[in-house]
Coordinates of C-alpha atoms and ligand atoms in Angstrom, one line a residue:
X1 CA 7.3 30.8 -7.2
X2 CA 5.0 28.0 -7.9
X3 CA 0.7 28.8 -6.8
X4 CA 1.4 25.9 -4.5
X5 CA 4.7 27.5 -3.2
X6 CA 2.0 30.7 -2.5
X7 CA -0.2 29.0 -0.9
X8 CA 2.0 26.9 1.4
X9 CA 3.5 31.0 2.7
X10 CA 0.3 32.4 3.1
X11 CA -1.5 29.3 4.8
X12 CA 1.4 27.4 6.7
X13 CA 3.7 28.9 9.5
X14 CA 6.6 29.0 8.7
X15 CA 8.2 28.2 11.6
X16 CA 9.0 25.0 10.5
X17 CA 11.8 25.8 7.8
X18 CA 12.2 23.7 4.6
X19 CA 15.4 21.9 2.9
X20 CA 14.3 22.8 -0.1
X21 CA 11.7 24.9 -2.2
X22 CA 10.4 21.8 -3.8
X23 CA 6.8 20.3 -3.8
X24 CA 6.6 17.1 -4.0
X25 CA 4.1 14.9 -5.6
X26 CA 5.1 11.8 -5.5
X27 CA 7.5 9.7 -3.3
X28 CA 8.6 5.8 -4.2
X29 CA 11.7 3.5 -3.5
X30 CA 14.4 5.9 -3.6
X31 CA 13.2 8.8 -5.6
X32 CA 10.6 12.0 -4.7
X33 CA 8.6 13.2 -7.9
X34 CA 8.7 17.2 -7.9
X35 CA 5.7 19.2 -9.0
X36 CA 8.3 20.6 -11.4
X37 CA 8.5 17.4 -13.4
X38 CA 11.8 16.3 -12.5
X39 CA 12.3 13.0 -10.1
X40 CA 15.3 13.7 -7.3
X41 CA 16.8 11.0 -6.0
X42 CA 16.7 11.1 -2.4
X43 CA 19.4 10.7 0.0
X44 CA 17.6 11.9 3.0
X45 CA 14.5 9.4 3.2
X46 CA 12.2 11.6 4.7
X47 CA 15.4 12.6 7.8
X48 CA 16.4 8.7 8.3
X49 CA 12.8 7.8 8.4
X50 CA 11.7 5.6 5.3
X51 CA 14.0 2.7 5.8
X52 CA 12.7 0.4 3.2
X53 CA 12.3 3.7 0.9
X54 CA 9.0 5.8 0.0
X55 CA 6.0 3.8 -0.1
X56 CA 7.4 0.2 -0.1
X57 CA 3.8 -1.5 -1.8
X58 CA 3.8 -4.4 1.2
X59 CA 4.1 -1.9 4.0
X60 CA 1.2 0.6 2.1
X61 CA -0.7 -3.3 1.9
X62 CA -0.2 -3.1 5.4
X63 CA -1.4 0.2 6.0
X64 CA -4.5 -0.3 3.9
X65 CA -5.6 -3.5 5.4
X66 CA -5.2 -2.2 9.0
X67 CA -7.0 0.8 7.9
X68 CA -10.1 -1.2 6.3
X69 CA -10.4 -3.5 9.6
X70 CA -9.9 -1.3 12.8
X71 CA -8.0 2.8 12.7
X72 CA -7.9 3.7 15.9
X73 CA -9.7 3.0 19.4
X74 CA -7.4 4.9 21.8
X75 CA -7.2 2.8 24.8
X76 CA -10.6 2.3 25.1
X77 CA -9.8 -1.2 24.3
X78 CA -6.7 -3.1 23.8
X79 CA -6.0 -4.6 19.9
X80 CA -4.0 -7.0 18.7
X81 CA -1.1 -4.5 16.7
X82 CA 0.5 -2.8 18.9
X83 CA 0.5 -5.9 21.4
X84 CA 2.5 -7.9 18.2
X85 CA 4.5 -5.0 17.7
X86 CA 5.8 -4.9 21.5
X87 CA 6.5 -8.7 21.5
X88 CA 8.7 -8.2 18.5
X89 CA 10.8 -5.4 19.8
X90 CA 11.3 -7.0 22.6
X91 CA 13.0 -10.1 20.4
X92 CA 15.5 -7.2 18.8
X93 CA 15.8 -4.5 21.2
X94 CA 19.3 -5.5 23.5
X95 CA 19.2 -7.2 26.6
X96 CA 16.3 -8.1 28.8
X97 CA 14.3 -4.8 27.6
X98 CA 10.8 -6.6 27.4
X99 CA 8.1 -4.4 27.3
X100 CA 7.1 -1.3 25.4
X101 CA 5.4 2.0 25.5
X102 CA 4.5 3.4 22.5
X103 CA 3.6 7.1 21.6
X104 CA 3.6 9.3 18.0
X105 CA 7.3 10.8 17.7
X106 CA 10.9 11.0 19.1
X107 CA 10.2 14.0 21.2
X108 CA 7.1 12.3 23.0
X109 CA 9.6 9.4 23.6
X110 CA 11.8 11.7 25.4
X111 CA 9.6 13.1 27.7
X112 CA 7.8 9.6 28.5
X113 CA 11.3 8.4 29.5
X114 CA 11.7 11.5 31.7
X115 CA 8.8 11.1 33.3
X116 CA 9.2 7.4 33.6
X117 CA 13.5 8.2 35.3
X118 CA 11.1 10.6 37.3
X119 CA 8.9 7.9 38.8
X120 CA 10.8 5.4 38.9
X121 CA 13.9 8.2 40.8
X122 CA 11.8 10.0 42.9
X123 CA 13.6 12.7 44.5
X124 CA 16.3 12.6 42.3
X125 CA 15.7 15.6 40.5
X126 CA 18.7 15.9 38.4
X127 CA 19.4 14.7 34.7
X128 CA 22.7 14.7 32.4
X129 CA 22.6 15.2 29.2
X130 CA 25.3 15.8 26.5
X131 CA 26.7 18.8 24.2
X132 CA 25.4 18.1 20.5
X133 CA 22.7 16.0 21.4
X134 CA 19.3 16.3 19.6
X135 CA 16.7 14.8 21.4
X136 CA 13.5 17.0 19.6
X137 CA 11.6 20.0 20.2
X138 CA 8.7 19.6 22.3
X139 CA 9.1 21.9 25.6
X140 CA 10.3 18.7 27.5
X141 CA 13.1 17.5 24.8
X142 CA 14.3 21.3 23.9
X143 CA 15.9 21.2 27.5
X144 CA 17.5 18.0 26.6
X145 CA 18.5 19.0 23.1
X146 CA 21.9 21.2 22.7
X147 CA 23.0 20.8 19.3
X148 CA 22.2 24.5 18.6
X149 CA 21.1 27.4 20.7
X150 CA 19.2 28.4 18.3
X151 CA 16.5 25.2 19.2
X152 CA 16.7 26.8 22.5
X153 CA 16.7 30.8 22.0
X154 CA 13.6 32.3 23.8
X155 CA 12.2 29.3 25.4
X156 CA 13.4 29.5 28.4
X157 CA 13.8 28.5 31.0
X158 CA 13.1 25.0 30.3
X159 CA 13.5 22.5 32.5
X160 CA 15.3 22.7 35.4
X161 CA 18.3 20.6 36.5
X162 CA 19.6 19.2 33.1
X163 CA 23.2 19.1 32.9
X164 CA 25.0 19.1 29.8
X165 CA 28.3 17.4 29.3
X166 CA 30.7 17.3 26.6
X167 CA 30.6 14.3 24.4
X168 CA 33.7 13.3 23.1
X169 CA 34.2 13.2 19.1
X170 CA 37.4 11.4 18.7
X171 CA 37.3 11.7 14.8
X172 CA 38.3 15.3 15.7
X173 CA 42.0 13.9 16.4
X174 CA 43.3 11.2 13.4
X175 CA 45.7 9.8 15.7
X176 CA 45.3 6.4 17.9
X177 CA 47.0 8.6 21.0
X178 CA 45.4 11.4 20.8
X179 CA 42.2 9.6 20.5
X180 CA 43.0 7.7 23.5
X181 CA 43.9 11.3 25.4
X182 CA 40.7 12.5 24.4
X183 CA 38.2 10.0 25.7
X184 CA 40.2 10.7 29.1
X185 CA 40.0 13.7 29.4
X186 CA 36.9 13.9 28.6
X187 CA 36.0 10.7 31.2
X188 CA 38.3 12.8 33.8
X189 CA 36.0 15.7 33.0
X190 CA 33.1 13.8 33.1
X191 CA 33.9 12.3 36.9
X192 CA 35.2 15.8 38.2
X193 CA 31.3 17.1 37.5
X194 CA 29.8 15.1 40.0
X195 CA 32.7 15.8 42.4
X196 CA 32.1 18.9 42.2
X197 CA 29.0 20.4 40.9
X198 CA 26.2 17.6 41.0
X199 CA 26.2 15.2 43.6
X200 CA 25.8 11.4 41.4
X201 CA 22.8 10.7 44.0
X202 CA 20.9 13.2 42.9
X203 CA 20.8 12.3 39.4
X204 CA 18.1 10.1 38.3
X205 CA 19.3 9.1 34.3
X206 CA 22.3 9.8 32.1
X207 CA 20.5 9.8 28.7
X208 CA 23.1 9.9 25.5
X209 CA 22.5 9.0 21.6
X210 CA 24.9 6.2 21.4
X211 CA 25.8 7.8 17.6
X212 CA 25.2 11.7 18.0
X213 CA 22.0 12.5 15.3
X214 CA 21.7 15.9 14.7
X215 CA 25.1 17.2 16.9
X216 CA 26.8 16.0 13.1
X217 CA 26.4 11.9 13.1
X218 CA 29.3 11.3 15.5
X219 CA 29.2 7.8 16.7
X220 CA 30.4 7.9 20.7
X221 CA 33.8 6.1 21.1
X222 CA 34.1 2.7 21.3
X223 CA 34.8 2.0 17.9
X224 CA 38.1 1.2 15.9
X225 CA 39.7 0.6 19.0
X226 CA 38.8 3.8 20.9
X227 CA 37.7 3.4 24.3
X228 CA 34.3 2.4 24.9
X229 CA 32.3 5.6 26.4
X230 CA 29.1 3.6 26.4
X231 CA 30.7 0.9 28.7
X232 CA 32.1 3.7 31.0
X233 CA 28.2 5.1 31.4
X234 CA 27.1 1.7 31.9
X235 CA 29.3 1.7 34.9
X236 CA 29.3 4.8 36.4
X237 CA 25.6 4.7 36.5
X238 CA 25.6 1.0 37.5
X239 CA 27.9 2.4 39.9
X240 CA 25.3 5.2 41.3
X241 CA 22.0 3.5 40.5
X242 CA 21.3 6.4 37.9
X243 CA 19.2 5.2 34.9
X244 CA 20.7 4.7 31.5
X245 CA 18.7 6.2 28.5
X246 CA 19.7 5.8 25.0
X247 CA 18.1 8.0 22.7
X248 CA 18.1 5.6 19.5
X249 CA 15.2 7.6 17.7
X250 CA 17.5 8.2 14.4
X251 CA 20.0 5.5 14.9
X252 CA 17.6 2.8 15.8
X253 CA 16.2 0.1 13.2
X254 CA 18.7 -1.1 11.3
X255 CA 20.0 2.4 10.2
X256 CA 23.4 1.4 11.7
X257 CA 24.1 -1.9 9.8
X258 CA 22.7 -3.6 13.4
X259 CA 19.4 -3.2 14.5
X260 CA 20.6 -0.7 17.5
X261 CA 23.6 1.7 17.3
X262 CA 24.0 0.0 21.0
X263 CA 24.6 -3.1 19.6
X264 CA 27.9 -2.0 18.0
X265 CA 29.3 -1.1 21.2
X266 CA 27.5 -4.3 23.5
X267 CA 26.1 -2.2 26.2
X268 CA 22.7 -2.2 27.2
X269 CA 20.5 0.6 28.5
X270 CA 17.9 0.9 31.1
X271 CA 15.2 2.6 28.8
X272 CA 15.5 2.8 25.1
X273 CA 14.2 5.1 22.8
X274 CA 13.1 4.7 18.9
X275 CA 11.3 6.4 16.6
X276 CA 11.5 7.4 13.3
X277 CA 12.7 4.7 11.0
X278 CA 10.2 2.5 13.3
X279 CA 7.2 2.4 10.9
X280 CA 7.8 3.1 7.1
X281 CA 7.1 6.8 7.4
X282 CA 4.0 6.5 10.0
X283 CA 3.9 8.4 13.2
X284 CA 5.3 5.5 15.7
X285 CA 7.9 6.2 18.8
X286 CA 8.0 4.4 21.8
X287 CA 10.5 3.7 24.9
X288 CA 11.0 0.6 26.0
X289 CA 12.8 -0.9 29.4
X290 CA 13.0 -4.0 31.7
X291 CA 9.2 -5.0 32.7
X292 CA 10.0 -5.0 36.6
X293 CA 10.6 -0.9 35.9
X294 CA 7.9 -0.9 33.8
X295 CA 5.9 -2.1 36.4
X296 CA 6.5 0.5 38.3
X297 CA 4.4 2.6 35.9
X298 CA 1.0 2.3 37.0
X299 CA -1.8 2.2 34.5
X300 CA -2.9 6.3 33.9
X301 CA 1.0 7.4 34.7
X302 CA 1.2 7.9 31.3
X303 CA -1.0 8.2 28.6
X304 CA -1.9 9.2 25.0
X305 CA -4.7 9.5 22.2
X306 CA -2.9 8.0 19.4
X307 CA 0.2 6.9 20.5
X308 CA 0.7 3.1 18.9
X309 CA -2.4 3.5 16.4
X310 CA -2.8 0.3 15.0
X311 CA -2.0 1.6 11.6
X312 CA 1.3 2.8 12.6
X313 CA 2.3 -0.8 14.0
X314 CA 1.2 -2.7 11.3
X315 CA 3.0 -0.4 9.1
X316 CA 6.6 -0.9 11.8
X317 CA 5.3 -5.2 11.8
X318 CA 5.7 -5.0 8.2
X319 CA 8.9 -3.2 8.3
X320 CA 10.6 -5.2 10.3
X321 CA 9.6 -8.2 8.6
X322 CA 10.8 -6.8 5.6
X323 CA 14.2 -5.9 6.8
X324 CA 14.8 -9.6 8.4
X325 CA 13.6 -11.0 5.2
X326 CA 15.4 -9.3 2.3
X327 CA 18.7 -9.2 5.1
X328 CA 18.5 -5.2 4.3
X329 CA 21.2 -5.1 6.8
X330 CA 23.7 -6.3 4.5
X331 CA 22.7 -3.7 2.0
X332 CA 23.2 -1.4 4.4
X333 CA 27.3 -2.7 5.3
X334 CA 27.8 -3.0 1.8
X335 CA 26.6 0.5 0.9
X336 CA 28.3 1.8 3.9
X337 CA 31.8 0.1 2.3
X338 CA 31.2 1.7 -0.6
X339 CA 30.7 5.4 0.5
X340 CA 34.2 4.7 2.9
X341 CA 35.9 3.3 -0.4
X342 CA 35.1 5.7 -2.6
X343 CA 35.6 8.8 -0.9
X344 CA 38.8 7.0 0.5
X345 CA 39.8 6.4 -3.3
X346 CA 39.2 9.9 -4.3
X347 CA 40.5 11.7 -1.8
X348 CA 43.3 9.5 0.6
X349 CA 42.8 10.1 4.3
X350 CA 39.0 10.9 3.9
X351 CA 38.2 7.5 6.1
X352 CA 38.2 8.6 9.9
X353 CA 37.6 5.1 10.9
X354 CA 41.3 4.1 11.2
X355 CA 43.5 6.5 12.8
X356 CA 46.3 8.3 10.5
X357 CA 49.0 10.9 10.7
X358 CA 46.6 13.2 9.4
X359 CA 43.7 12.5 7.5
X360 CA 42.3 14.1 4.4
X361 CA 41.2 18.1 4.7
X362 CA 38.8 18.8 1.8
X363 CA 36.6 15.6 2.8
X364 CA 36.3 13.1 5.9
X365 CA 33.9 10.2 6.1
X366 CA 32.8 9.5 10.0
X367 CA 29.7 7.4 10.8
X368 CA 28.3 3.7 11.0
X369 CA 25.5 1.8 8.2
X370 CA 23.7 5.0 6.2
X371 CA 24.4 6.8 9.1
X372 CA 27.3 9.0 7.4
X373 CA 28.7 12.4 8.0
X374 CA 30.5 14.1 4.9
X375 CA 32.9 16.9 6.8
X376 CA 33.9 19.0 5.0
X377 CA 36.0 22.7 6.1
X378 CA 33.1 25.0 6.5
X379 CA 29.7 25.3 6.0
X380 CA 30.0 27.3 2.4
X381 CA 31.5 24.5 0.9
X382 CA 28.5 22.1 2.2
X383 CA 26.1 24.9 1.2
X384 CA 27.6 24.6 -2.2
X385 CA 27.8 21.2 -2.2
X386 CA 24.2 20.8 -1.7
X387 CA 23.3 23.0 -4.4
X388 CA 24.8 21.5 -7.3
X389 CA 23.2 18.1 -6.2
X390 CA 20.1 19.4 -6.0
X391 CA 20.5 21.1 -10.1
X392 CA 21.7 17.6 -10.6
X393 CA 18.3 15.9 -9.2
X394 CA 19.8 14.7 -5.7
X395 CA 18.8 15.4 -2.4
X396 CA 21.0 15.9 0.6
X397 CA 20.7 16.9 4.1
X398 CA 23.0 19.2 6.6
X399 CA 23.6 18.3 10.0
X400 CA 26.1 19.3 12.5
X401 CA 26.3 22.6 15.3
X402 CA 28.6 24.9 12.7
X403 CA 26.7 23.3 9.1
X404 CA 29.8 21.6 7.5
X405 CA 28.7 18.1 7.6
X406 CA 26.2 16.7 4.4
X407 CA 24.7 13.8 6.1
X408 CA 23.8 10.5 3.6
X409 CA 20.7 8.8 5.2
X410 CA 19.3 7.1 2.4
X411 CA 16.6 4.3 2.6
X412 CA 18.0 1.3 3.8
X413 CA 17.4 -0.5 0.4
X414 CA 19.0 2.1 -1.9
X415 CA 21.0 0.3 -5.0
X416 CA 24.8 0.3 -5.5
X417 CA 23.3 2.3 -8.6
X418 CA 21.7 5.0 -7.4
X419 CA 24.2 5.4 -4.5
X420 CA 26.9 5.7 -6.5
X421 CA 25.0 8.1 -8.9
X422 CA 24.8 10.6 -5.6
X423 CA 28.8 10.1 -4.8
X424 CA 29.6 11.1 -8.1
X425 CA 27.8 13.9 -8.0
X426 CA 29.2 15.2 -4.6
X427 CA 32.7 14.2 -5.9
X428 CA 32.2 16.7 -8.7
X429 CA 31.0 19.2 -6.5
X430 CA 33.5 18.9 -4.5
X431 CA 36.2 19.2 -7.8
Ligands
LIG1 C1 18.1 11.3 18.4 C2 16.8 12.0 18.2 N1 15.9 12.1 19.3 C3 14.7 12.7 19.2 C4 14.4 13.3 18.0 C5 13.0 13.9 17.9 O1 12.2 13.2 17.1 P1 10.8 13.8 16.5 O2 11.2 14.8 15.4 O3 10.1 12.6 15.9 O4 10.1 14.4 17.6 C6 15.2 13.2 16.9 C7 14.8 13.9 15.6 O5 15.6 14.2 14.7 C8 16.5 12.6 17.0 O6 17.3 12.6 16.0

């Protein structure tokens, strides 16, 4: 064990559990230097967080400048970033969502948006939520979060009156029917709840990850001709004047191949959330929503020290220019084709996207952008997997409640190169 490796055990908790048993030194474009003197390509960037890749020189120009002129005033005073940074969401973020509130993580964003359904709901003192979701581990987004019981194992009780409902992965099934059968089943089953067990009045927001993070990067139905389970939220809440909340923290900013998983499926939410990906690897997150709700938030209903630090938005300003600029997007379809086509090439039937008889066993490719889930059969063949990349210098991440899934996040700019350089190496694993 490295002195650094020593030190990290007997300084740090350790409650927060590492990938890997590597120190890093050094992090650029697509690659993380180790202290061990061997560069790693990175397929993870940082948990779908560096979208332009490590330390992209205009956004750390960005960062510097912002830093030399003005850090941080808390709202002491209003500035000039985070004011550009709203008006520029509010030209990409769907529909008529206008105005923004920003805070440091995905979590926080969670729990403003609860407390915002809250205010804007009162009296309404029941939420649903969905098995698999991840929505982050402060106390508030635990109760939210189900992708393991292990997030939530001697924490509670949480919150109370969160409802979790099953979410329906239709590349469990390969066939168009059974596909079909699914999604109504699991809408019948969906409907039946609030005939039975919760009242739909009482609910103040339905908040759902349009493509499941965490749960094992399963995008809801409503693609390749399934039905759309987005569209049937939209109108059930629409329906019972229950809030709509998507959770695009790791889905958001172009990770998808558009700049919102929502946009895939044409739906549009009440609040939104992002984070991660927002700001080049700063701490940014925000929720955002129509400004007649967010009028309804009164100045001091909500509040934080950092949250929106001009440094962060500069950085996310800079990002997002960068990705409109150098259409990173279409790097992003592109490398998407080319992790379907290869794996699809290899090994026939891995590509979920189409329905089939049956489709391949060893491997199967789900997801949308350099958003993708790897299945595989169990978690001892991703553990496995994971090892031999990382002899071979690559990086990958798990996902998914049972640990069979390898989840490719790379930055959004990541070469045809270097992609295929990971592929390869996961193909030999897996022969
Ligand atoms: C969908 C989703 N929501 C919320 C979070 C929590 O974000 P953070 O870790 O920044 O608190 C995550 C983190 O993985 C996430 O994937």
């Amino acid at each position: 064990m490295s002195d650094t490796l020593k030190r990290d055990a007997e300084y740090l908790s350790p409650a927060l559990g590492r990938a890997f048993d590597l120190v890093a030194v050094k992090a650029e474009g697509s690659f993380i230097y180790g202290e061990d003197g061997k560069k790693y390509l990175d397929m993870t960037s940082g948990i779908a967080v560096n979208q332009v890749g490590h330390a992209h020189p205009e956004v750390v120009q960005a960062i510097a400048d912002q830093a030399a002129s003005c850090i941080h005033t808390s709202c002491v005073v209003h500035y000039p970033a985070n004011i550009d940074l709203a008006e520029k969401i509010a030209q990409i973020a769907p529909g008529d969502l206008s105005n923004t509130f920003f805070c440091n993580s995905g979590a926080e964003a969670v729990d403003g948006s609860i407390k915002f359904a809250k205010r804007l709901k009162p009296g309404r003192n029941n939420f649903i939520a969905f098995k698999g979701a991840f929505h982050g581990r402060s106390l508030g987004a635990t109760a939210f979060t189900s992708s393991k019981s292990a997030y939530r194992k001697f924490y509670d009780p949480l919150l109370t009156g969160i409802h979790h409902l099953g979410f329906p992965n239709v590349y469990n099934v390969s066939s168009q029917e059974a596909r079909d059968k699914l999604v109504d089943h699991y809408q019948k089953v969906f409907l039946n709840y609030f005939d039975t067990a919760v009242h739909p009045e009482t609910v103040a927001a339905v908040i759902v990850e349009p493509m499941q993070g965490e749960g094992g990067y399963i995008p809801a139905p409503g693609l390749d001709g399934t039905k759309n389970w987005l569209q049937f939220l939209r109108d059930f809440c629409d329906k019972h004047e229950i809030l709509l909340i998507f959770d695009e923290v790791q889905s958001g900013v172009a990770r998808t191949g558009k700049w919102f998983a929502s946009d895939h499926y044409g739906v549009v939410p009440d609040i939104q959330l992002m984070a991660k990906g927002l700001s080049g690897g700063m701490p940014l997150g925000g929720f955002c929503s129509r400004k007649e709700l967010m009028y309804e938030m009164p100045p001091g209903s909500h509040g934080s020290t950092f949250g929106g630090n001009p440094v962060s938005c500069r950085a996310a300003l800079k990002l997002l220019e960068i990705i409109e600029r150098d259409n990173v997007m279409d790097n992003v379809n592109a490398r998407s084709e080319q992790v379907f086509s290869f794996f699809e090439s290899k090994f026939p039937g891995a590509d979920t996207r189409k329905p089939a008889d049956e489709h391949n066993k060893k491997i199967k490719v789900r997801g949308l952008g350099l958003m993708l889930a790897l299945v595989f059969e169990d978690a001892e063949t991703v553990n496995k997997v994971k090892a031999h990349a990382y002899d071979k210098g690559v990086l990958l991440l798990g996902c998914g409640t049972y640990g069979n899934i390898i989840r490719l996040a790379p930055d959004l700019t990541v070469t045809e190169e270097n992609l295929q350089r990971a592929l390869d190496v996961i193909a030999e694993a897996i022969a």
